[in-house]
mmCIF file of C-alpha atoms in Angstrom:
data_model
loop_
_atom_site.group_PDB
_atom_site.id
_atom_site.type_symbol
_atom_site.label_atom_id
_atom_site.label_comp_id
_atom_site.label_asym_id
_atom_site.label_seq_id
_atom_site.Cartn_x
_atom_site.Cartn_y
_atom_site.Cartn_z
ATOM 1 C CA MET A 182 0.000 0.000 0.000
ATOM 2 C CA ARG A 183 2.793 2.419 0.885
ATOM 3 C CA LEU A 184 4.530 1.669 -2.421
ATOM 4 C CA LYS A 185 1.356 2.568 -4.323
ATOM 5 C CA HIS A 186 1.123 5.820 -2.403
ATOM 6 C CA HIS A 187 4.762 6.708 -3.183
ATOM 7 C CA LEU A 188 4.339 5.839 -6.867
ATOM 8 C CA TYR A 189 1.188 7.953 -7.028
ATOM 9 C CA LEU A 190 2.967 10.872 -5.330
ATOM 10 C CA ALA A 191 5.946 10.530 -7.698
ATOM 11 C CA GLY A 192 3.545 10.544 -10.674
ATOM 12 C CA VAL A 193 1.827 13.713 -9.428
ATOM 13 C CA ILE A 194 5.162 15.477 -8.894
ATOM 14 C CA GLY A 195 6.311 14.397 -12.358
ATOM 15 C CA ALA A 196 3.092 15.713 -13.950
ATOM 16 C CA ILE A 197 3.499 19.049 -12.172
ATOM 17 C CA ALA A 198 7.118 19.276 -13.313
ATOM 18 C CA LEU A 199 6.151 18.561 -16.933
ATOM 19 C CA ALA A 200 3.284 21.047 -16.825
ATOM 20 C CA SER A 201 5.568 23.764 -15.491
ATOM 21 C CA CYS A 202 7.965 23.216 -18.410
ATOM 22 C CA SER A 203 5.309 23.501 -21.118
ATOM 23 C CA PRO A 204 4.730 26.842 -22.858
ATOM 24 C CA GLN A 205 2.086 29.060 -21.299
ATOM 25 C CA THR A 206 0.265 29.914 -24.510
ATOM 26 C CA HIS A 207 -2.852 31.097 -22.693
ATOM 27 C CA LEU A 208 -0.885 34.133 -21.436
ATOM 28 C CA SER A 209 -0.144 35.397 -24.921
ATOM 29 C CA ASN A 210 -3.327 36.541 -26.636
ATOM 30 C CA PRO A 211 -2.717 38.108 -30.074
ATOM 31 C CA VAL A 212 -5.833 40.259 -29.724
ATOM 32 C CA SER A 213 -4.603 41.846 -26.492
ATOM 33 C CA VAL A 214 -1.163 42.399 -28.038
ATOM 34 C CA GLN A 215 -2.765 44.266 -30.944
ATOM 35 C CA LYS A 216 -4.763 46.424 -28.548
ATOM 36 C CA ARG A 217 -1.532 47.485 -26.835
ATOM 37 C CA GLU A 218 0.021 48.741 -30.085
ATOM 38 C CA THR A 219 0.409 52.500 -30.200
ATOM 39 C CA GLN A 220 -2.122 54.222 -32.380
ATOM 40 C CA LEU A 221 -0.296 56.705 -34.587
ATOM 41 C CA GLN A 222 -2.170 59.928 -35.259
ATOM 42 C CA THR A 223 -1.509 62.143 -38.245
ATOM 43 C CA VAL A 224 -0.265 65.581 -37.217
ATOM 44 C CA PRO A 225 0.256 68.832 -39.098
ATOM 45 C CA LEU A 226 3.911 69.705 -39.594
ATOM 46 C CA ASN A 227 5.272 73.210 -40.003
ATOM 47 C CA LYS A 228 8.899 73.001 -41.174
ATOM 48 C CA ASP A 229 9.669 76.289 -39.366
ATOM 49 C CA ASP A 230 8.835 74.609 -36.029
ATOM 50 C CA ILE A 231 11.337 71.762 -36.460
ATOM 51 C CA VAL A 232 14.154 71.949 -33.916
ATOM 52 C CA MET A 233 15.857 68.642 -34.605
ATOM 53 C CA GLY A 234 15.554 65.357 -36.459
ATOM 54 C CA GLN A 235 17.373 62.492 -38.160
ATOM 55 C CA THR A 236 17.395 60.149 -41.098
ATOM 56 C CA VAL A 237 18.193 56.646 -39.853
ATOM 57 C CA TYR A 238 19.264 53.647 -41.971
ATOM 58 C CA VAL A 239 18.329 50.221 -40.546
ATOM 59 C CA PRO A 240 19.662 47.013 -42.184
ATOM 60 C CA ILE A 241 17.061 44.275 -42.651
ATOM 61 C CA TYR A 242 17.933 40.668 -43.430
ATOM 62 C CA SER A 243 15.019 38.916 -45.160
ATOM 63 C CA HIS A 244 17.155 35.781 -45.270
ATOM 64 C CA ILE A 245 20.567 34.521 -44.272
ATOM 65 C CA TYR A 246 22.737 31.823 -45.814
ATOM 66 C CA HIS A 247 23.678 28.715 -43.849
ATOM 67 C CA HIS A 248 25.405 25.329 -44.087
ATOM 68 C CA ASN A 249 28.370 26.716 -46.079
ATOM 69 C CA SER A 250 26.261 27.461 -49.149
ATOM 70 C CA GLN A 251 24.406 30.347 -50.718
ATOM 71 C CA ASP A 252 21.984 27.741 -52.032
ATOM 72 C CA ARG A 253 20.641 27.176 -48.511
ATOM 73 C CA VAL A 254 18.773 30.109 -47.050
ATOM 74 C CA MET A 255 16.772 30.672 -43.915
ATOM 75 C CA ASN A 256 13.966 33.212 -44.348
ATOM 76 C CA LEU A 257 13.556 35.660 -41.481
ATOM 77 C CA SER A 258 10.699 37.835 -40.349
ATOM 78 C CA ALA A 259 11.718 41.359 -39.406
ATOM 79 C CA THR A 260 10.196 43.878 -37.040
ATOM 80 C CA LEU A 261 11.339 47.478 -37.294
ATOM 81 C CA SER A 262 10.916 49.164 -33.912
ATOM 82 C CA VAL A 263 10.810 52.942 -33.396
ATOM 83 C CA ARG A 264 10.920 53.925 -29.718
ATOM 84 C CA ASN A 265 10.550 57.461 -28.438
ATOM 85 C CA THR A 266 12.958 57.668 -25.499
ATOM 86 C CA ASP A 267 11.964 61.189 -24.483
ATOM 87 C CA LEU A 268 10.222 61.399 -21.116
ATOM 88 C CA SER A 269 7.993 64.377 -21.870
ATOM 89 C CA ASP A 270 7.776 65.266 -25.561
ATOM 90 C CA PRO A 271 6.598 63.501 -28.711
ATOM 91 C CA ILE A 272 8.595 62.949 -31.851
ATOM 92 C CA ILE A 273 7.106 63.075 -35.322
ATOM 93 C CA ILE A 274 7.812 60.245 -37.746
ATOM 94 C CA THR A 275 7.740 61.739 -41.225
ATOM 95 C CA SER A 276 8.767 58.735 -43.310
ATOM 96 C CA VAL A 277 9.295 54.968 -43.082
ATOM 97 C CA LYS A 278 10.461 53.452 -46.363
ATOM 98 C CA TYR A 279 11.474 49.876 -47.147
ATOM 99 C CA TYR A 280 14.147 49.329 -49.845
ATOM 100 C CA ASP A 281 15.431 46.170 -51.508
ATOM 101 C CA THR A 282 19.034 45.010 -52.000
ATOM 102 C CA ASP A 283 19.343 47.137 -55.161
ATOM 103 C CA GLY A 284 18.126 50.295 -53.411
ATOM 104 C CA GLN A 285 14.706 50.231 -55.068
ATOM 105 C CA LEU A 286 11.783 51.476 -52.973
ATOM 106 C CA MET A 287 9.531 48.509 -52.141
ATOM 107 C CA ARG A 288 6.956 50.247 -49.940
ATOM 108 C CA GLN A 289 6.283 53.350 -47.900
ATOM 109 C CA ASP A 290 4.690 52.690 -44.510
ATOM 110 C CA ILE A 291 4.001 56.301 -43.473
ATOM 111 C CA GLU A 292 2.103 58.546 -45.884
ATOM 112 C CA ARG A 293 1.809 61.627 -43.631
ATOM 113 C CA PRO A 294 3.644 62.789 -40.491
ATOM 114 C CA VAL A 295 2.528 60.926 -37.342
ATOM 115 C CA ALA A 296 3.218 61.668 -33.678
ATOM 116 C CA LEU A 297 4.854 59.141 -31.384
ATOM 117 C CA LYS A 298 4.042 60.032 -27.766
ATOM 118 C CA PRO A 299 6.702 60.230 -25.038
ATOM 119 C CA LEU A 300 8.031 56.741 -24.194
ATOM 120 C CA ALA A 301 5.759 55.190 -26.848
ATOM 121 C CA SER A 302 6.856 52.664 -29.457
ATOM 122 C CA THR A 303 5.617 51.548 -32.826
ATOM 123 C CA SER A 304 6.658 48.826 -35.212
ATOM 124 C CA PHE A 305 6.580 47.833 -38.873
ATOM 125 C CA PHE A 306 6.646 44.195 -39.974
ATOM 126 C CA VAL A 307 8.140 42.245 -42.875
ATOM 127 C CA ALA A 308 6.911 38.640 -43.033
ATOM 128 C CA ALA A 309 9.369 35.759 -43.408
ATOM 129 C CA ASP A 310 7.783 34.763 -46.712
ATOM 130 C CA ASP A 311 8.283 38.291 -48.101
ATOM 131 C CA THR A 312 11.684 37.875 -49.733
ATOM 132 C CA SER A 313 11.224 40.845 -52.078
ATOM 133 C CA GLY A 314 13.803 42.905 -50.185
ATOM 134 C CA GLY A 315 16.587 40.361 -50.492
ATOM 135 C CA SER A 316 19.508 39.875 -48.139
ATOM 136 C CA GLY A 317 20.483 43.554 -48.301
ATOM 137 C CA ALA A 318 17.088 45.128 -47.632
ATOM 138 C CA ASN A 319 16.769 48.161 -45.384
ATOM 139 C CA PHE A 320 14.406 50.664 -43.831
ATOM 140 C CA VAL A 321 15.051 54.392 -43.904
ATOM 141 C CA VAL A 322 13.247 56.221 -41.103
ATOM 142 C CA GLU A 323 12.951 59.993 -40.880
ATOM 143 C CA TRP A 324 11.817 61.719 -37.710
ATOM 144 C CA VAL A 325 11.706 65.297 -36.420
ATOM 145 C CA ALA A 326 10.808 67.096 -33.209
ATOM 146 C CA GLU A 327 9.477 70.551 -32.412
ATOM 147 C CA LYS A 328 11.483 70.634 -29.144
ATOM 148 C CA THR A 329 14.883 69.300 -28.200
ATOM 149 C CA VAL A 330 14.301 65.635 -27.311
ATOM 150 C CA SER A 331 16.403 62.593 -26.566
ATOM 151 C CA GLU A 332 17.071 60.561 -29.703
ATOM 152 C CA PRO A 333 14.765 57.604 -30.334
ATOM 153 C CA VAL A 334 15.960 54.022 -30.469
ATOM 154 C CA ILE A 335 15.409 52.673 -33.976
ATOM 155 C CA GLU A 336 16.361 49.053 -34.610
ATOM 156 C CA ALA A 337 15.155 45.854 -36.229
ATOM 157 C CA VAL A 338 14.701 42.374 -34.822
ATOM 158 C CA MET A 339 14.999 39.438 -37.227
ATOM 159 C CA ILE A 340 13.773 35.984 -36.229
ATOM 160 C CA ASN A 341 13.049 32.484 -37.503
ATOM 161 C CA THR A 342 11.917 29.628 -35.275
ATOM 162 C CA SER A 343 10.909 27.019 -37.834
ATOM 163 C CA GLY A 344 12.196 23.481 -38.151
ATOM 164 C CA GLY A 345 12.964 22.919 -34.486
ATOM 165 C CA GLN A 346 15.715 25.521 -34.393
ATOM 166 C CA GLY A 347 15.671 29.245 -33.883
ATOM 167 C CA ILE A 348 17.693 32.289 -34.642
ATOM 168 C CA SER A 349 17.146 35.910 -33.711
ATOM 169 C CA PHE A 350 19.273 39.034 -33.708
ATOM 170 C CA ILE A 351 18.955 42.793 -33.714
ATOM 171 C CA SER A 352 20.163 45.280 -36.264
ATOM 172 C CA PRO A 353 20.686 48.787 -34.875
ATOM 173 C CA GLY A 354 19.883 51.870 -36.916
ATOM 174 C CA LYS A 355 22.648 54.176 -38.125
ATOM 175 C CA VAL A 356 22.118 57.926 -38.319
ATOM 176 C CA VAL A 357 22.970 59.038 -41.857
ATOM 177 C CA GLU A 358 21.711 62.601 -41.593
ATOM 178 C CA GLN A 359 21.289 64.917 -38.608
ATOM 179 C CA TYR A 360 19.089 68.021 -38.346
ATOM 180 C CA GLY A 361 19.467 70.591 -35.578
ATOM 181 C CA LYS A 362 20.718 69.907 -32.055
ATOM 182 C CA ARG A 363 22.066 66.585 -30.857
ATOM 183 C CA ASN A 364 21.727 65.506 -27.201
#
């Protein structure tokens, strides 16, 4: 009888251990994630009011080569993230353009200037099956501010988790043009 009790207890402990190792998918609801995304509002822009701004180049890798061959590629999804690091003032995103390896414009994600609130973030997505950009794709982001602000963080995250393996890395933006004051 005691042996049965110990085996039962060991089984319960094992089940709890296995359950605690499994992914908690119920915590990640895509609908709630979408609701948390920053809503970008179009704003009027008077060029005379601009105090500072930048043009930022961000490398995007739609695929990478692996296994010692350019014949074997791993497609990657990419998320461009624009984060306003200023504690009190908005920035204005004036342009987000996606270019392919040859420098040809593939798409323009911002049609009119939009405000990004203090400490807010927004993102732009390139699906893993969208290989139109090629291995040398990039985003060019332009932003301005009507007050002196801290510079935003602009970077991309590339990821692929298919086939039982995963890879992810970030690609920081590089300022290629500066307007006005620099903090």
